[in-house]
Tab-separated table of C-alpha atoms and ligand atoms in Angstrom:
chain	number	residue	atom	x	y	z
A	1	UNK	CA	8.570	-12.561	-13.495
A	2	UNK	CA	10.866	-10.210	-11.718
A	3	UNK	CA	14.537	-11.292	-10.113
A	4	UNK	CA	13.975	-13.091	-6.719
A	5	UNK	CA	14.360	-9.491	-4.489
A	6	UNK	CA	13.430	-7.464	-6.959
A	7	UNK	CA	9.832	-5.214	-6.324
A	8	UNK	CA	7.126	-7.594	-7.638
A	9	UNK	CA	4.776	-5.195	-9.433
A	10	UNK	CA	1.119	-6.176	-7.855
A	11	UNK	CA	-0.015	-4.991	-11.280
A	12	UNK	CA	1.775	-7.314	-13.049
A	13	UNK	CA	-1.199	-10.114	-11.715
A	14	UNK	CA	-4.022	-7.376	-12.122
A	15	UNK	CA	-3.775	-7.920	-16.019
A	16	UNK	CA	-3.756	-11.595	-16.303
A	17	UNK	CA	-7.129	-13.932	-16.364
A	18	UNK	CA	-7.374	-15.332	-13.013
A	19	UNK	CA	-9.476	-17.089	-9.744
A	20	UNK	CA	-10.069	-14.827	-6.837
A	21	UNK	CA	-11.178	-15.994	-3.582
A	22	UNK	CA	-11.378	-13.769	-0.832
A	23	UNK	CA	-10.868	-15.761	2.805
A	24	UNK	CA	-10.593	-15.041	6.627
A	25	UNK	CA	-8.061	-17.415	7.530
A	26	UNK	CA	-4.473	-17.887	6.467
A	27	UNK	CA	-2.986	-19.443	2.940
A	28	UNK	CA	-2.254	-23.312	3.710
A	29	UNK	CA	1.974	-23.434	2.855
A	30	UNK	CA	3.150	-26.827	1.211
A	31	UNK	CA	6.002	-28.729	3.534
A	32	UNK	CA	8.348	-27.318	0.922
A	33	UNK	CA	7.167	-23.598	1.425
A	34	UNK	CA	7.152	-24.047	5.320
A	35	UNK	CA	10.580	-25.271	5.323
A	36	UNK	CA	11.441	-22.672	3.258
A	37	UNK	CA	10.501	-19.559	5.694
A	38	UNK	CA	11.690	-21.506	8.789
A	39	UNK	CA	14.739	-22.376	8.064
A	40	UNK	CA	15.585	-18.761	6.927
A	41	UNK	CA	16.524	-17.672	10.063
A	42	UNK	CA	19.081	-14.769	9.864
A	43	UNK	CA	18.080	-11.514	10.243
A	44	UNK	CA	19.682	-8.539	8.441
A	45	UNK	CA	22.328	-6.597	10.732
A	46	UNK	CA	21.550	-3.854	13.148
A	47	UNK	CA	23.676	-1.743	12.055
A	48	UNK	CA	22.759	-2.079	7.946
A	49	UNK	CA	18.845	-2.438	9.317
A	50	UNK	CA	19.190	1.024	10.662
A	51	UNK	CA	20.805	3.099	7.535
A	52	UNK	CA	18.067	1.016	5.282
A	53	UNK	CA	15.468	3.482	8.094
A	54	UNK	CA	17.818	6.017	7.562
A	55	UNK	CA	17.521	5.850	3.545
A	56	UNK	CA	14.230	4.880	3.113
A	57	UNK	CA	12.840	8.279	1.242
A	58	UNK	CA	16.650	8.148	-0.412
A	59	UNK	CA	15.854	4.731	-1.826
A	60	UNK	CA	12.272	5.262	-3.083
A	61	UNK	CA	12.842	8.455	-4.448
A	62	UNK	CA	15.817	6.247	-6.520
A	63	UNK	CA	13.012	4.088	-7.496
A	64	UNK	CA	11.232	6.204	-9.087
A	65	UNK	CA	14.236	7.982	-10.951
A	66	UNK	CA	15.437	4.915	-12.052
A	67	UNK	CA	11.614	3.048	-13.241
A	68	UNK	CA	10.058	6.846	-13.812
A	69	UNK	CA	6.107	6.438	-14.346
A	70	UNK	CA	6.663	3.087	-15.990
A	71	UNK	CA	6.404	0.777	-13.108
A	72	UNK	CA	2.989	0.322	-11.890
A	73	UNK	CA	-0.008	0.483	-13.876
A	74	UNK	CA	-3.226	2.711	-13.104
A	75	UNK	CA	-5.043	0.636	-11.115
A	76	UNK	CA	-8.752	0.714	-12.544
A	77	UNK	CA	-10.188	-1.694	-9.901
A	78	UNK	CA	-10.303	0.638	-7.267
A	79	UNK	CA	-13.694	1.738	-7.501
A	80	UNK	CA	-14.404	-2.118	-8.571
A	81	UNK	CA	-13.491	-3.408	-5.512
A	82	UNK	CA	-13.985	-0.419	-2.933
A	83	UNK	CA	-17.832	1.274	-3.967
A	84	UNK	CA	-16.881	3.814	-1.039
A	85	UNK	CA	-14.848	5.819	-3.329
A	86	UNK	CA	-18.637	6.416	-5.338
A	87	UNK	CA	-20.808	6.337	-2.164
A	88	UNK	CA	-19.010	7.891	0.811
A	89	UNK	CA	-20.360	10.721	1.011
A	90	UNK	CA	-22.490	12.934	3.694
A	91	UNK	CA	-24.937	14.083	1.064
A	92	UNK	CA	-25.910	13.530	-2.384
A	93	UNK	CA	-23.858	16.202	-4.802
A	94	UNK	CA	-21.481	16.419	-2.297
A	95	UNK	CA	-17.694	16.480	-2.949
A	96	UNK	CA	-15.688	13.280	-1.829
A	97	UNK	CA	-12.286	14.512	-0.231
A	98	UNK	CA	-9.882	11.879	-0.687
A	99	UNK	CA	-6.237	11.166	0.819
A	100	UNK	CA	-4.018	8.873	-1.615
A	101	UNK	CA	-1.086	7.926	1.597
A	102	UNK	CA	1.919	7.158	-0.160
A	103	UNK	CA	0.784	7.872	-3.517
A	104	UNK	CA	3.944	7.261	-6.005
A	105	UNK	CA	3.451	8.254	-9.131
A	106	UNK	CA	-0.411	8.597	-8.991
A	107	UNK	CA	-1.700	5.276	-10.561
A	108	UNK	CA	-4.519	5.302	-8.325
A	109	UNK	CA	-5.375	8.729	-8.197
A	110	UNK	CA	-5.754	9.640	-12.250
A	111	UNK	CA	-7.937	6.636	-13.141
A	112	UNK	CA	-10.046	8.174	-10.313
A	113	UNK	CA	-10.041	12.029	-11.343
A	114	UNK	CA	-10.886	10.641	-15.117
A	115	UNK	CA	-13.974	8.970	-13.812
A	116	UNK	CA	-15.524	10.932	-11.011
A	117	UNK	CA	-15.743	14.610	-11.499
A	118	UNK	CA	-17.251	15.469	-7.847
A	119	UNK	CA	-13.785	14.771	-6.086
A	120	UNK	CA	-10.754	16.222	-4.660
A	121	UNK	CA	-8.208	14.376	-3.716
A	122	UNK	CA	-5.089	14.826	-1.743
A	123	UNK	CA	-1.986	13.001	-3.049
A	124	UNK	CA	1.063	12.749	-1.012
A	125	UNK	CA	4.356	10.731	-0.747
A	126	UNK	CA	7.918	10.841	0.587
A	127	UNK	CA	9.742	10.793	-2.531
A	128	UNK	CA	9.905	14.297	-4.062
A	129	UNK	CA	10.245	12.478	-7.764
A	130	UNK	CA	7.176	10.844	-7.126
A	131	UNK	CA	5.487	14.202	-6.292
A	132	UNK	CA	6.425	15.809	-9.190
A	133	UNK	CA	5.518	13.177	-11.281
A	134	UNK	CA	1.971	13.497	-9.963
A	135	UNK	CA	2.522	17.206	-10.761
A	136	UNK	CA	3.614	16.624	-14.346
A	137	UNK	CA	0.628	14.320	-15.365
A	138	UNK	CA	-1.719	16.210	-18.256
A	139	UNK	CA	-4.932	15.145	-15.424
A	140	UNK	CA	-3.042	16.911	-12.579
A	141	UNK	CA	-4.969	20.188	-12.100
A	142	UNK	CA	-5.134	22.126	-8.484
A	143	UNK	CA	-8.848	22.727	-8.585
A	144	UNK	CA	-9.258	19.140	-8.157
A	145	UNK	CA	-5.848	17.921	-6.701
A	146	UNK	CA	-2.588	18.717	-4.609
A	147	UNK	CA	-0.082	16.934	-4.192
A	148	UNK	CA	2.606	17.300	-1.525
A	149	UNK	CA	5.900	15.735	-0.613
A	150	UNK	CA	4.977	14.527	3.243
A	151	UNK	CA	6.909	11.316	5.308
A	152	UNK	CA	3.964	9.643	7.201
A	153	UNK	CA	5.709	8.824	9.865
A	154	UNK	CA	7.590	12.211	10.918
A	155	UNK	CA	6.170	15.021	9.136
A	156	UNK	CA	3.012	16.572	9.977
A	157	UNK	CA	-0.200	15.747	7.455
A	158	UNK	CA	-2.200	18.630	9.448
A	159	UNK	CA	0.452	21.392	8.052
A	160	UNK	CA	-1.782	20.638	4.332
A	161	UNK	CA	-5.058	19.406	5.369
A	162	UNK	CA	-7.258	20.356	8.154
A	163	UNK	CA	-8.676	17.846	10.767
A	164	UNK	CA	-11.025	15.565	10.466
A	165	UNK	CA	-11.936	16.770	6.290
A	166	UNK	CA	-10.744	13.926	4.834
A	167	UNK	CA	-14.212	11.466	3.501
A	168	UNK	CA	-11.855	8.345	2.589
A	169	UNK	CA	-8.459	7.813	3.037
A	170	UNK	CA	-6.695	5.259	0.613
A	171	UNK	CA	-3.556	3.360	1.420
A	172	UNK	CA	-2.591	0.955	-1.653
A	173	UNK	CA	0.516	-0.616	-1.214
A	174	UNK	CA	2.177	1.750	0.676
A	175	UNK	CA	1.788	0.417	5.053
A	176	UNK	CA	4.194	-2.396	3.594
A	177	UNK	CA	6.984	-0.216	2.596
A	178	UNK	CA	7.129	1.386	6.076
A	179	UNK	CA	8.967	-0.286	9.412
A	180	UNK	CA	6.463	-1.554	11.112
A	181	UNK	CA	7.231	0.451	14.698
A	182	UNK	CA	6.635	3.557	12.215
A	183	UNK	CA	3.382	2.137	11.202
A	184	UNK	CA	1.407	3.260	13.831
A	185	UNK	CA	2.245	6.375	13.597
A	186	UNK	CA	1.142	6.743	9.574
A	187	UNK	CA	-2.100	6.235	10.794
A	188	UNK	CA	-2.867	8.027	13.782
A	189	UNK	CA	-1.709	10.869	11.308
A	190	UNK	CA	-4.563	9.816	9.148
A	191	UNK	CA	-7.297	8.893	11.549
A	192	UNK	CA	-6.473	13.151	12.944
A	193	UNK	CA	-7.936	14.198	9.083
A	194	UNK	CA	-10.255	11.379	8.325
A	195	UNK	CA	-14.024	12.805	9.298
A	196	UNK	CA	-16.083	10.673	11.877
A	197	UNK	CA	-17.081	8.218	9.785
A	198	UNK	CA	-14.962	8.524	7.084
A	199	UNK	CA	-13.220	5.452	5.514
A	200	UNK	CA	-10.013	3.664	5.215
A	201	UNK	CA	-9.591	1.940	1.972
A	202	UNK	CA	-6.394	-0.500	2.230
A	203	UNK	CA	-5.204	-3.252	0.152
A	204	UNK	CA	-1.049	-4.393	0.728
A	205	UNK	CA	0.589	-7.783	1.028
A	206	UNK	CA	-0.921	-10.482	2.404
A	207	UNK	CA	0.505	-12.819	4.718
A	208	UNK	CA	2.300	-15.707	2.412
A	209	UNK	CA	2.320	-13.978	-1.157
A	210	UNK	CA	4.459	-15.425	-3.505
A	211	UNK	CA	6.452	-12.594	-3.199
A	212	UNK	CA	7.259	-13.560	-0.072
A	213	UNK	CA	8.179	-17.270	-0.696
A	214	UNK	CA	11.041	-15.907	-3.175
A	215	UNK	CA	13.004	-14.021	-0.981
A	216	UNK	CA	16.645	-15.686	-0.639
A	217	UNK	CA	17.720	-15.436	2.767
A	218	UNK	CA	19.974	-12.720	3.242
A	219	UNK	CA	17.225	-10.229	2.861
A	220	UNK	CA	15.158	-10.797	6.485
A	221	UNK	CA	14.454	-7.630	8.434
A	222	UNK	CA	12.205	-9.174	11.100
A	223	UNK	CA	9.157	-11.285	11.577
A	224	UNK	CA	7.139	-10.824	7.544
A	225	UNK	CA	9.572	-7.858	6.945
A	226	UNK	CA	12.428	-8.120	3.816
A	227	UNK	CA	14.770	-5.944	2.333
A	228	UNK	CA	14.405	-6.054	-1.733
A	229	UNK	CA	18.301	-5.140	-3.883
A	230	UNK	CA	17.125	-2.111	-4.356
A	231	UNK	CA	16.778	-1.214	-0.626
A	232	UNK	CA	13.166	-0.843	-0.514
A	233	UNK	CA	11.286	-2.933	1.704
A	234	UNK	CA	8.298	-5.308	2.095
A	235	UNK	CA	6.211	-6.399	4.775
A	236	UNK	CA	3.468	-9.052	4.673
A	237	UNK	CA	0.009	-8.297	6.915
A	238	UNK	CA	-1.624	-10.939	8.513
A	239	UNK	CA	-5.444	-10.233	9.517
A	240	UNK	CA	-4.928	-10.186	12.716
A	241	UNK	CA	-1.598	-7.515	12.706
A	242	UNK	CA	-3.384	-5.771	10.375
A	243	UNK	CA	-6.937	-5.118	12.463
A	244	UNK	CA	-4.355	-4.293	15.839
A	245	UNK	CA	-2.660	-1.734	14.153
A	246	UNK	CA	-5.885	-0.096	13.144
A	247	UNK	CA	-7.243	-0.500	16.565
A	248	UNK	CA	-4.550	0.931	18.392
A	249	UNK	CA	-4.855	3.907	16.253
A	250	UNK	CA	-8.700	4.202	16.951
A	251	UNK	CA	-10.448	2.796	14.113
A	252	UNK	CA	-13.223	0.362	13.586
A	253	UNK	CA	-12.815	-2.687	11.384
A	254	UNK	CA	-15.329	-3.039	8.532
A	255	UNK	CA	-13.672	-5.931	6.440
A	256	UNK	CA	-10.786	-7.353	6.287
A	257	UNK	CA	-9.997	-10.286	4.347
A	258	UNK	CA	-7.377	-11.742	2.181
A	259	UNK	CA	-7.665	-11.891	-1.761
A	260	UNK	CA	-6.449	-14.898	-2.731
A	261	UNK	CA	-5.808	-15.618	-6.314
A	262	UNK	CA	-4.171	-18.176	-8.821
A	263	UNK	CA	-2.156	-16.112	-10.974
A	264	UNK	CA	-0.651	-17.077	-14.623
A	265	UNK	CA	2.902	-15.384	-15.389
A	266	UNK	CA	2.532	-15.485	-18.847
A	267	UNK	CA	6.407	-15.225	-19.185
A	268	UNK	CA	7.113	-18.353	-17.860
A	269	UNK	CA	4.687	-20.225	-17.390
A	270	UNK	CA	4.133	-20.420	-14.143
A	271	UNK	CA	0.884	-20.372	-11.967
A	272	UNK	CA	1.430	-18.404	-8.988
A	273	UNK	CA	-0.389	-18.145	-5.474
A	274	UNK	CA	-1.031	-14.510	-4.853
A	275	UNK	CA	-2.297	-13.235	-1.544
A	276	UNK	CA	-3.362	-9.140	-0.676
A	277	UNK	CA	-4.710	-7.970	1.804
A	278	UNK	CA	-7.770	-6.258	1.456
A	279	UNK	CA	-9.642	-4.175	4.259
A	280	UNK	CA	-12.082	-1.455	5.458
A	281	UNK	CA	-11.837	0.683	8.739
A	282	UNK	CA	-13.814	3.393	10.305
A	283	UNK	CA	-13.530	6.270	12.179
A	284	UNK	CA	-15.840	5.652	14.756
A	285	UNK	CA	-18.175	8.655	14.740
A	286	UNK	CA	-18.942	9.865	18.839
A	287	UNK	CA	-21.739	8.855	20.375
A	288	UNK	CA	-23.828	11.811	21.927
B	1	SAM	C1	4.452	0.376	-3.834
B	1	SAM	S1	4.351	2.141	-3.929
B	1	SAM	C2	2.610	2.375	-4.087
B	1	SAM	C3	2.239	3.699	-4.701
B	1	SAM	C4	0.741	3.948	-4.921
B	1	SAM	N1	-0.035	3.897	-3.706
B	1	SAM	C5	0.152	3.010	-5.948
B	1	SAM	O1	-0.773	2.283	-5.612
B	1	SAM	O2	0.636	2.979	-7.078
B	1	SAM	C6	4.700	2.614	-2.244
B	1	SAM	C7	4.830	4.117	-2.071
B	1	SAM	O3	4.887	4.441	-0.686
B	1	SAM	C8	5.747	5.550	-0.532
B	1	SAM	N2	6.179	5.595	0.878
B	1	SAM	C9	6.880	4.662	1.551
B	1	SAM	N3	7.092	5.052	2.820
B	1	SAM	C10	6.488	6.266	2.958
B	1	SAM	C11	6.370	7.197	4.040
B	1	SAM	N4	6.932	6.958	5.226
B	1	SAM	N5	5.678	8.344	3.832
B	1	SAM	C12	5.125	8.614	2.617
B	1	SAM	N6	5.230	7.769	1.558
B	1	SAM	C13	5.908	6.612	1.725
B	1	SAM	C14	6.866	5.280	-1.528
B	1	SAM	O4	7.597	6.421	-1.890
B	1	SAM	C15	6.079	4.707	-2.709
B	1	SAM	O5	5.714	5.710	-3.616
């Protein structure tokens, strides 16, 4: 398992035999865990709170110069656990237009452009190592891809895709990493591109992950928002946060649930509660 503050690599779990459950209502903490996340108490300073906002796209693109491509793992569920990615389209033959939000290195996007040849799929991120990672990859070709360095919450999305063209929209891990007044804004940008209809495809941290229980305190931002050593930072959804944020921006909620599951580290022997979130939205199509 990784240092207490360190980024706990979801994929790290994905590998490992284990339970899932998926439930509406929040993990039950021991007295021990409650304890725990009451009695931490101190939040981060202003003033070191604000040049962690100012460095965010500094400290990711570090991230990625430091871990390269080795960090997360493709992730191969995605068409598992979201069938949209296969079925969300107008008509049959159709290409599915796909946005990747925050995108890293492309671990979701090249398991997807391996299996499904009717795609395109934009891929962008903040971090201009991650971009050109994407770029770099032997499956990166620009009939079916293009990737583009873009911060969700300034820049504008519109200057590379059009409105309203976008079929599905995925954001894996990525709504966590942003402050969460910025969060809005990420997806009103993406609700502009999605289609009426189209899909959002999300899956972050849940409410109560372990990853959450081993933060030391020192490293509290704000309510379910930490600061890992490396600068980066982590915040935990609840259901209910979650399904306001998408409302606010216009959406419709299809699911949302937590994933709960039992996790073996294998390196120390430890059985770990994991909780994601994992959730559907629509844009709502008008009615005539
Ligand atoms: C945990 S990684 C997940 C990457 C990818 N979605 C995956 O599943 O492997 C979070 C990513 O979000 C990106 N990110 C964070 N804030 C962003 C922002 N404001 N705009 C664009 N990308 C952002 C980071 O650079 C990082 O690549």
């Amino acid at each position: 398992m990784s240092v207490t503050g360190k980024l706990d690599s979801p994929d790290e779990f994905d590998a490992f035999p284990h339970h899932q459950s998926t439930v509406l209502s929040e993990r039950t903490l021991t007295t021990e865990e409650m304890e725990k996340l009451t009695s931490d108490r101190v939040l981060v300073s202003d003033f070191k709170q604000q040049k962690l906002e100012t460095d965010a796209q500094k400290n990711w693109d570090l991230f990625y110069k430091r871990n390269t491509t080795n960090f997360f793992k493709d992730r191969h569920w995605t068409t598992r656990e979201f069938d949209e990615l296969k079925n969300c389209r107008e008509s049959q033959g159709q290409k599915l237009v796909l946005l990747e939000a925050g995108c890293g290195v492309g671990n979701c996007i090249f398991p997807l452009l391996e299996e499904d040849l009717s795609i395109f799929i934009y891929a962008c991120d903040f971090s201009p190592r991650a971009v050109e990672f994407v770029k770099q990859n032997a499956l990166y070709c620009t009939e079916r891809c293009l990737a583009f360095q873009c911060d969700l919450t300034k820049d504008d999305l519109q200057a590379t895709i059009q409105v309203e063209t976008v079929d599905v929209a995925t954001l894996i891990f990525v709504l966590s990493a942003i402050h969460p007044e910025k969060m809005q804004k990420a997806l009103e940008q993406i609700f502009k591109v999605l289609r009426p209809g189209g899909i959002v495809l999300f899956r972050d941290y849940g409410l109560y992950d372990h990853a959450m229980l081993r933060f030391k305190s020192g490293n509290k931002l704000g309510q379910n928002f930490y600061v890992r050593q490396d600068g980066t930072r982590s915040f935990f959804f609840s259901r209910e946060y979650l399904a306001g944020l998408f409302q606010q921006a216009g959406f419709e909620t299809l699911v949302n649930e937590y994933v709960l599951r039992e996790t073996v580290n294998k390196k120390e022997g430890l059985c770990v509660p994991r909780v994601f979130l994992q959730s559907k939205f629509c844009k709502p199509v008008p009615s005539e």
